[in-house]
Coordinates of C-alpha atoms (C1' of nucleotides) in Angstrom, one line a residue:
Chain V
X16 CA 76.2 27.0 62.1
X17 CA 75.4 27.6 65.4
X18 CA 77.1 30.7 66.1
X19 CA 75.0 32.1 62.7
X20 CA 72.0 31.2 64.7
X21 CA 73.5 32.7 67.9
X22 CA 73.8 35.8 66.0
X23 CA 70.2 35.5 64.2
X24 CA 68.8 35.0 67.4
X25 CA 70.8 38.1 69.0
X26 CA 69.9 40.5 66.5
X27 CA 66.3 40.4 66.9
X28 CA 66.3 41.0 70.4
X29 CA 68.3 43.9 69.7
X30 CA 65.6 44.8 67.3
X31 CA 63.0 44.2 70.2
X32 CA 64.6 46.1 72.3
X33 CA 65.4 48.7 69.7
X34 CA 62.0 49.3 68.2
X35 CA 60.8 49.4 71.9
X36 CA 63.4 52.3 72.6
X37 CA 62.2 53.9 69.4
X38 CA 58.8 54.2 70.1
X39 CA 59.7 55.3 73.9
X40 CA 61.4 58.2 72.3
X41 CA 58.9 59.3 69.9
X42 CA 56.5 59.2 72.2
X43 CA 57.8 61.5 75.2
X44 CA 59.3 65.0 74.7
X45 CA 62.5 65.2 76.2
X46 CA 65.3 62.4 76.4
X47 CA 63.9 61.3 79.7
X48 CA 63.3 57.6 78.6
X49 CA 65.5 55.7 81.2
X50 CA 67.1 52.3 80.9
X51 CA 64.9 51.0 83.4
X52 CA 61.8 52.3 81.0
X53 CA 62.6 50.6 78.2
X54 CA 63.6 47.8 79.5
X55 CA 60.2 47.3 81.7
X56 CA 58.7 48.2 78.4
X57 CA 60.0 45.5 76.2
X58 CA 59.5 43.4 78.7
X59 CA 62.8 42.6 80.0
X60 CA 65.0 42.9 82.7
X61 CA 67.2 46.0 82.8
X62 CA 70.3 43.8 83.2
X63 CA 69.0 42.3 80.2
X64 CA 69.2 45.2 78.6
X65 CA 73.1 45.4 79.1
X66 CA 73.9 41.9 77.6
X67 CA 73.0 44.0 74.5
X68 CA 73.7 46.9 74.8
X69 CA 77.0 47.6 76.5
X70 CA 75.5 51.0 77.2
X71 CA 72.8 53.8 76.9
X72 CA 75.1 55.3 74.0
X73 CA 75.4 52.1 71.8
X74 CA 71.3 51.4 72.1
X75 CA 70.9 55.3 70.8
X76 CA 74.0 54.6 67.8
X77 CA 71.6 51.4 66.9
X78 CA 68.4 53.3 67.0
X79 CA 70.5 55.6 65.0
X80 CA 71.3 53.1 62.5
X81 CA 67.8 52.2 62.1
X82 CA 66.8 55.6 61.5
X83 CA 69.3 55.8 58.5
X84 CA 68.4 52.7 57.0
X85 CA 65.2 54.1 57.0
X86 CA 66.1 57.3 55.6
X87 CA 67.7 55.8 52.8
X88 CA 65.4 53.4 51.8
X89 CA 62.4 56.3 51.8
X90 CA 65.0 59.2 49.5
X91 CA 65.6 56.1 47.1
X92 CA 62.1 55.6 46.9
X93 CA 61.0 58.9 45.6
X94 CA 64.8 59.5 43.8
X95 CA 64.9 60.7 40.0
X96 CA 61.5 60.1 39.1
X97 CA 61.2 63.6 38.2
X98 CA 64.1 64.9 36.1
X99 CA 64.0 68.5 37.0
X100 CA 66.5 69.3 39.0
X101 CA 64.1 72.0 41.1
X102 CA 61.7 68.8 41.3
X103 CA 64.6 66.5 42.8
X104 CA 65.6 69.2 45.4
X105 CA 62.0 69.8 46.5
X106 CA 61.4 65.8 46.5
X107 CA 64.2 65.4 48.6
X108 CA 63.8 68.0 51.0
X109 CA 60.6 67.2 51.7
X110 CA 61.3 63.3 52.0
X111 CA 63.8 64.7 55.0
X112 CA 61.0 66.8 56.4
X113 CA 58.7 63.8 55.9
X114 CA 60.9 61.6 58.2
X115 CA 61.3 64.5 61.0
X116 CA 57.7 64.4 61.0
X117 CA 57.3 60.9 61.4
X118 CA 59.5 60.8 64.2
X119 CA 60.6 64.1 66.2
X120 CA 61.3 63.2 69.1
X121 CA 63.8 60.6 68.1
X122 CA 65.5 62.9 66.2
X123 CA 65.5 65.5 69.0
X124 CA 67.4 62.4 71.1
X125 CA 70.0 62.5 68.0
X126 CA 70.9 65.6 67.4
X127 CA 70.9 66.2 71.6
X128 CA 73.1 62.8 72.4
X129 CA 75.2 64.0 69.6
X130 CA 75.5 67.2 71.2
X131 CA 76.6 66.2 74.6
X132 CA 78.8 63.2 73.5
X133 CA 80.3 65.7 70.6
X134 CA 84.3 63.3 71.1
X135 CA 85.2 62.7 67.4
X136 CA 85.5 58.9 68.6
X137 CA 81.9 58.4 69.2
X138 CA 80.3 56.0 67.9
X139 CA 76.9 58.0 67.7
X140 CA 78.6 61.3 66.3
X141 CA 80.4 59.1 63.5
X142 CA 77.0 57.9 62.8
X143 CA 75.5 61.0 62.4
X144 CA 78.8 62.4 59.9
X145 CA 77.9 59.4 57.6
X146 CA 74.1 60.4 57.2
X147 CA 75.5 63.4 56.7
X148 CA 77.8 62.0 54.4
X149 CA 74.9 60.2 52.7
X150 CA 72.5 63.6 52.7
X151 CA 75.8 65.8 50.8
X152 CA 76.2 63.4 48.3
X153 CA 72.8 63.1 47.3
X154 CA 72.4 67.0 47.2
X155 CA 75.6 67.2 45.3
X156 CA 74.2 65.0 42.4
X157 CA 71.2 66.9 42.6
X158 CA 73.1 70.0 41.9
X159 CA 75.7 68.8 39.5
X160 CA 73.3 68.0 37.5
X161 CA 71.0 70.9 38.0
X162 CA 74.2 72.8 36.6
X163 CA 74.6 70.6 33.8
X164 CA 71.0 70.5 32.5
X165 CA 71.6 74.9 32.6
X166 CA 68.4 75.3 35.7
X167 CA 71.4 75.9 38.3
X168 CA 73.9 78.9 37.9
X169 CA 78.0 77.4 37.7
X170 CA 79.4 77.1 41.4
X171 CA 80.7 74.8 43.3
X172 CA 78.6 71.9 44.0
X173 CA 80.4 70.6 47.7
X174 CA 79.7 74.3 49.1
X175 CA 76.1 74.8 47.2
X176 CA 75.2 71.5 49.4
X177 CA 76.7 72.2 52.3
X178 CA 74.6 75.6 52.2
X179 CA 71.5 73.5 51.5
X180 CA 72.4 70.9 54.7
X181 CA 72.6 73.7 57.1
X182 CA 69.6 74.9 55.8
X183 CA 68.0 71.4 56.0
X184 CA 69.7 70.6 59.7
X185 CA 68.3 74.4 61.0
X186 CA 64.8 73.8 59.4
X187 CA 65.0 69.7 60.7
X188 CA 65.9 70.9 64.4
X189 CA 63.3 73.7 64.3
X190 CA 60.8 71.5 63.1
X191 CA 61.7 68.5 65.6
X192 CA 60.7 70.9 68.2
X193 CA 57.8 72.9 66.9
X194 CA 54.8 71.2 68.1
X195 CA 52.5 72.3 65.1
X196 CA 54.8 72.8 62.6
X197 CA 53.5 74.1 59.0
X198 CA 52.5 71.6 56.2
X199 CA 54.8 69.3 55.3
X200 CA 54.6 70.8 51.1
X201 CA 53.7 74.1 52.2
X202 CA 57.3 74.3 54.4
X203 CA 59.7 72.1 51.2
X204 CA 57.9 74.7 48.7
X205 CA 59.3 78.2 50.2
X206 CA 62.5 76.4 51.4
X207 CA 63.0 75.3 48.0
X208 CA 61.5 78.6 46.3
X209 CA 64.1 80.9 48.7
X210 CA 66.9 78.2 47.6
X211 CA 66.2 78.2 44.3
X212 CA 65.3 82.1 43.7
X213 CA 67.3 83.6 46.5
X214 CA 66.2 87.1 47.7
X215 CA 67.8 89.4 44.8
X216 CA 65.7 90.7 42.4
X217 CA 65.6 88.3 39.4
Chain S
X24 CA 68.1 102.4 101.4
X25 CA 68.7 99.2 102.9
X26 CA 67.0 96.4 100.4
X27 CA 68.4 98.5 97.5
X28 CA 71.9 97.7 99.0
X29 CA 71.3 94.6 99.6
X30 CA 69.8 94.3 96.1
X31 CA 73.1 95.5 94.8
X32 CA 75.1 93.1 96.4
X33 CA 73.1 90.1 95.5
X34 CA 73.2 91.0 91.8
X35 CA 76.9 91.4 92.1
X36 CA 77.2 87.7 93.4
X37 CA 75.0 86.5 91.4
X38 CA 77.1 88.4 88.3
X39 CA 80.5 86.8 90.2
X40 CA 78.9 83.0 89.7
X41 CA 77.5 83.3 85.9
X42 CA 80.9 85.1 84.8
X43 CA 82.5 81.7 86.0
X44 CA 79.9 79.4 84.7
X45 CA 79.9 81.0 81.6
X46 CA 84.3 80.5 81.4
X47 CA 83.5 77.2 82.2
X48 CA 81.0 76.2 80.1
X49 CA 83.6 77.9 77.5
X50 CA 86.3 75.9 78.5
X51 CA 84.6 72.5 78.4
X52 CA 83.5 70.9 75.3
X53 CA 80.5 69.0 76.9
X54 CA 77.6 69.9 79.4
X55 CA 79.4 68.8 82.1
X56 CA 80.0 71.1 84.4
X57 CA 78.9 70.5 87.5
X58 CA 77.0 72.8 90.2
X59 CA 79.8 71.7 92.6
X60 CA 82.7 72.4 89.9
X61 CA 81.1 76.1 89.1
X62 CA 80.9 76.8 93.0
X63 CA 84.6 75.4 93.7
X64 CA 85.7 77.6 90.9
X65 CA 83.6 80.5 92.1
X66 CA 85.3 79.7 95.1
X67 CA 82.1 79.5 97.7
X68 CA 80.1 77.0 98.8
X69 CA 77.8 74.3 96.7
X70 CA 75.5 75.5 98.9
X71 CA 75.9 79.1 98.6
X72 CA 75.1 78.7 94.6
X73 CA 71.5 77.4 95.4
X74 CA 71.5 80.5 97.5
X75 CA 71.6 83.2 94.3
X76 CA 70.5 80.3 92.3
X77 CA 67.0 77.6 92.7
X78 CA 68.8 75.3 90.5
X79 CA 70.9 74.9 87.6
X80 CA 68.2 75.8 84.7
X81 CA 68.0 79.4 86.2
X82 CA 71.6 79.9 86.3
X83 CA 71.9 78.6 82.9
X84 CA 69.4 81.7 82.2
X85 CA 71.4 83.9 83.7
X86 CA 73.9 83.3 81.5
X87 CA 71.7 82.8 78.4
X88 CA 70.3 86.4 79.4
X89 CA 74.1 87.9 80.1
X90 CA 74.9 86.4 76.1
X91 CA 71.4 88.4 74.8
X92 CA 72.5 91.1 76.2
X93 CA 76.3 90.8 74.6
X94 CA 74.6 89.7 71.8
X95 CA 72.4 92.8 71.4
X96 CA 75.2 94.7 72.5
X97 CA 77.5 93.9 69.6
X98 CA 75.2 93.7 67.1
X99 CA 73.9 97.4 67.7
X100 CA 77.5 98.5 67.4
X101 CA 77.3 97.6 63.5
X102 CA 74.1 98.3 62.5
X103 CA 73.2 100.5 60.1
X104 CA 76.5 101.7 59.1
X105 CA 76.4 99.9 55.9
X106 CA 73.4 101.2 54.0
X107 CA 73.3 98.5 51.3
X108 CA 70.8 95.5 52.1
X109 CA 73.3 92.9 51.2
X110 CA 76.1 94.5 52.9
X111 CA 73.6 94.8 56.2
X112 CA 72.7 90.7 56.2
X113 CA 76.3 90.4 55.4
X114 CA 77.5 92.4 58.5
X115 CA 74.5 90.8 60.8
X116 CA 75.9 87.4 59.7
X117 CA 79.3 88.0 60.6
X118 CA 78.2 89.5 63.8
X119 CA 75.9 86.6 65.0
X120 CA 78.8 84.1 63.6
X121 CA 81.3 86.4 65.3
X122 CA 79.5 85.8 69.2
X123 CA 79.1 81.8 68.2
X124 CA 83.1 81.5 67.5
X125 CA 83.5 83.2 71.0
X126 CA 81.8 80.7 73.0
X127 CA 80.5 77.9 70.9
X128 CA 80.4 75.8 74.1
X129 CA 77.9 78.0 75.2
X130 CA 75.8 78.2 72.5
X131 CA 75.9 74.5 72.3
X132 CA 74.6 74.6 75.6
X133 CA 72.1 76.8 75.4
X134 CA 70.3 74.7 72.8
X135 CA 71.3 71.5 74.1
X136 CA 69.5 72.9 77.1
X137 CA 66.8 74.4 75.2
X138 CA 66.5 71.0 73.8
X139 CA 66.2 69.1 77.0
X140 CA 64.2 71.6 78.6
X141 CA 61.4 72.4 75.8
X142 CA 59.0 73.0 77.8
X143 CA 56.6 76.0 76.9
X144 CA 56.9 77.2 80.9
X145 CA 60.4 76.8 80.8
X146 CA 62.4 80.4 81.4
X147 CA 65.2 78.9 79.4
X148 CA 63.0 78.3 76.4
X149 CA 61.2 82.0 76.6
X150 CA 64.4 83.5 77.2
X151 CA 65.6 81.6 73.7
X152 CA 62.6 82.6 72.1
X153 CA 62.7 85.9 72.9
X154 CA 66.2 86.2 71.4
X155 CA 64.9 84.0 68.1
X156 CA 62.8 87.3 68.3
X157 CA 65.0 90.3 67.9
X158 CA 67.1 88.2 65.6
X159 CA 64.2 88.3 63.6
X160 CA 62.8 91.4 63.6
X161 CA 66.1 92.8 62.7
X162 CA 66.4 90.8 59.8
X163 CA 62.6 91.8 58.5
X164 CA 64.0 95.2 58.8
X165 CA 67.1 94.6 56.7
X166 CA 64.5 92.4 54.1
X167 CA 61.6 95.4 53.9
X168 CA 64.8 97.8 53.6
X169 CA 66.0 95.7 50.9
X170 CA 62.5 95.6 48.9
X171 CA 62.0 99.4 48.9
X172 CA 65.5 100.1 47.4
X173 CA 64.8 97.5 44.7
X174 CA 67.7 95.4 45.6
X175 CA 65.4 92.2 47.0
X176 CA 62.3 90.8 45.0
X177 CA 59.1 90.9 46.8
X178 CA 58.4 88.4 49.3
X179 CA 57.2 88.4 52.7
X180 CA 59.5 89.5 54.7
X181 CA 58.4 87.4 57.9
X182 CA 58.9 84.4 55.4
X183 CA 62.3 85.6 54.3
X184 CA 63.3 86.2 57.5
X185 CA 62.2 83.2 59.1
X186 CA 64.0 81.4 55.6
X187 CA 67.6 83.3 56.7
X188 CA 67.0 82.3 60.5
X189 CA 67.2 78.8 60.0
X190 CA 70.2 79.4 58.4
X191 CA 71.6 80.9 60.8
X192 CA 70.6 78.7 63.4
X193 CA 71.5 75.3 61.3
X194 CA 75.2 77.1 60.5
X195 CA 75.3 78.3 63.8
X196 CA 74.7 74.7 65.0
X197 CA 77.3 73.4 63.0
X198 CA 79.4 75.3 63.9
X199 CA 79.7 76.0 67.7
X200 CA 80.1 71.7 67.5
X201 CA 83.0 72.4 64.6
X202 CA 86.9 72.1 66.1
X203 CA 88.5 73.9 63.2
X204 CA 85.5 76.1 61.7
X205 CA 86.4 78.3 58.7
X206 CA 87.1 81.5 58.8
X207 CA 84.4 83.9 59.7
X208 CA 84.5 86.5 56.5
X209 CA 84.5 83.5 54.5
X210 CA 81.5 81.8 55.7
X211 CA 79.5 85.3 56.2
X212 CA 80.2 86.0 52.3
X213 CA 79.5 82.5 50.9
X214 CA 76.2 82.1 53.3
X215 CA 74.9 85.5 52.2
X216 CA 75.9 84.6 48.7
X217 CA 74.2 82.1 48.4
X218 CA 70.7 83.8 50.4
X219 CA 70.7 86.9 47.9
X220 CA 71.8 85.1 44.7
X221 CA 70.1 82.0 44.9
X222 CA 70.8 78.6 43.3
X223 CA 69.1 79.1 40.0
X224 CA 70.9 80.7 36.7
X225 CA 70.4 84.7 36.7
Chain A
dG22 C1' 67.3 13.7 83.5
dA23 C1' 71.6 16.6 83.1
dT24 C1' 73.9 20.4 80.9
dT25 C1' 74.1 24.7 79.1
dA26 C1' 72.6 29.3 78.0
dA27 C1' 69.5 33.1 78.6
dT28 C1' 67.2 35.7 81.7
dC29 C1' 65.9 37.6 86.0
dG30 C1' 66.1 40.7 89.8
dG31 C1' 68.1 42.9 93.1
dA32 C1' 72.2 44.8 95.4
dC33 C1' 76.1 47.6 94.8
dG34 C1' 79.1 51.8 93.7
dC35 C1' 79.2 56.0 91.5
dA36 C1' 78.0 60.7 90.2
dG37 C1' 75.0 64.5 90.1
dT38 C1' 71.0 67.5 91.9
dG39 C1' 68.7 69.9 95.3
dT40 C1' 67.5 70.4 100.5
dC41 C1' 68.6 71.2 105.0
dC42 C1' 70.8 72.6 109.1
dG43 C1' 74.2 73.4 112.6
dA44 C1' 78.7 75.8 112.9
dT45 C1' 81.4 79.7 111.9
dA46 C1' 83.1 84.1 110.6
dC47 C1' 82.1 88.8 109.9
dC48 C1' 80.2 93.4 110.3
dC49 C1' 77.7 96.9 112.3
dC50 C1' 75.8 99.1 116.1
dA51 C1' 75.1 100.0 120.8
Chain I
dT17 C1' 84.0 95.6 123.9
dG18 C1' 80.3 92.8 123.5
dG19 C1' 76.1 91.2 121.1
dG20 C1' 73.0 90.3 117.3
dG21 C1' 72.1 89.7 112.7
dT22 C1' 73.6 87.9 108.3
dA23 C1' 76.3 85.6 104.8
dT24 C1' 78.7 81.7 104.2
dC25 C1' 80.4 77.2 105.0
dG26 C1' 80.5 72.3 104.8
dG27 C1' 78.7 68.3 105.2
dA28 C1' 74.8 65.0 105.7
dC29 C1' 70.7 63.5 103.4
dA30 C1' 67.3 61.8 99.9
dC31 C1' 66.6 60.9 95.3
dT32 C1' 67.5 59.6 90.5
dG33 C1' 70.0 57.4 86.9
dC34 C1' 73.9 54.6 84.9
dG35 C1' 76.5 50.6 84.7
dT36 C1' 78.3 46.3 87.1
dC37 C1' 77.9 42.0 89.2
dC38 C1' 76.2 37.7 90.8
dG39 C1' 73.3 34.2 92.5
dA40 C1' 68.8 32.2 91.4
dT41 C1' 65.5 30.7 88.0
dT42 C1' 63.8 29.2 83.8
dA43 C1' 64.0 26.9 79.4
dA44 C1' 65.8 24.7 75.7
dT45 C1' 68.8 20.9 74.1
dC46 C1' 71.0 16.6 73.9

DNA sequence: GATTAATCGGACGCAGTGTCCGATACCCCA
DNA sequence: TGGGGTATCGGACACTGCGTCCGATTAATC
């Protein structure tokens, strides 16, 4: 199986060179990390870079990737431990301000690249529709069943979670940016209190 | 008065080039728009721009400033009409929604720009701030209005307020970068729905 | 030791920004 | 009517970054 060992051998430099990019982007500010950058800084030639990566767009869709994979494996960690629905919102929510935290530059990079190259046929902005995708669903089991155990009021789950990703993608942005955001419990508690509670009087 | 002439002429150039960057940036989907396309379609010279202009961030802050003041503008014409707290976040929803579906190009420029250009000396980003500002102190007044009449719970307003503009901003987000949004009343009522009554049963 | 594949490194074309400067057209005033 | 000042033009320039290409070099494999 050569060609299996071909492949093998390609993905992990596109890991190298991934991880490299990764870090590059967490560490500066603005999406200022050029080709040449990460290529000098994984220790390659910038040409090399391009037997890869066809371009600068498919290296930030597998960085992308990465960062989902991620994302998934650290929500199923902490997912339906704790059976109260509240508790399973504020778990989640705070696992997504978790990984913002971890990494905010990077996801300054996403949401900007998927700003500028917006075309429905981008590889990056399909990307980031399938975390969304991903993010939805798990909020709308969260509150299908937070109406079903009697803590939520009746509504319809798809809008209650698209109301709760906006919230989450506003608060995520914010937070990428802010360069002493609040505590990480302090900021899921009120999101989830205000969610929860709303601002009517009870 | 001489200066004050000359004054008056500069500011009407200067006015001539942002109300042509600002179609453009309308028209176009992406960033894209060159200094050389805005001064073709201005019809003067590249160089003439860099004449009203140092360089692209401050023209992009000319328009950002022209959309505060719109922005003020328009949501000044509805204030206060509507003396019941809900029906005031409802009608500063709609109106902020309202000036997104007008130009969402621009707005996804603005923070795309915002974005790129984070840094805390940046005009662009002040300029932002400052309209994160008003945005915010008008909804603390429509929250503190809202907890004398007894139609809010008590909170902190700053909190609440900070709470709704990250709503705002995340469904804002979405949808300046949305091709077929849904209609504006709808999304004002179902957003502040979901604010006032909250997730929980009543 | 020869073949093959990966890598290097640098040159190239392209596009965009911002600078600079000489040429030109225009207006106002003498 | 002519001259001086000013705005504008337009194009050349340097610089940066992306993506392409290709010959040279290295290294692994048979």
């Amino acid at each position: 199986m050569v060609s299996t060992l071909k492949e093998i051998l390609r993905d992990y430099r596109r890991e190298q060179i991934v991880d490299v990019a990764r870090r590059l982007f967490e560490e500066r500010r603005s999406t200022d990390v050029s080709m040449d950058e990460i290529a000098t800084e994984a220790g390659v030639a910038r040409s090399t870079v391009y037997v890869y990566f066809s371009n600068r767009d498919e290296l930030i869709l597998a960085c992308l990737q990465r960062m989902h994979a991620l994302l998934n494996e650290a929500i199923a960690v902490a997912w339906s431990r704790d059976l109260d629905p509240v508790g399973r919102l504020r778990t989640f929510i705070r696992g997504m301000l978790e990984r913002i935290d971890e990494n905010p530059a990077f996801f300054r990079l996403a949401v900007t690249t998927a700003r500028a190259a917006h075309d429905p046929t981008s590889a990056i902005g399909s990307q980031l529709a399938l975390i969304g995708l991903d993010v939805t669903a798990l909020l709308v089991d969260v509150i299908t069943h937070g109406m079903e155990t009697g803590g939520f009021r009746p509504m319809d789950p798809d809008r209650a979670a698209n109301f709760i990703g906006i919230q989450l993608y506003g608060s995520m942005s914010i937070r990428a940016d802010d360069p002493a955001p609040l505590p990480l419990d302090a900021t899921a508690d009120e999101m989830c209190d205000f969610l929860v509670g709303g601002l009517a009087t009870r």
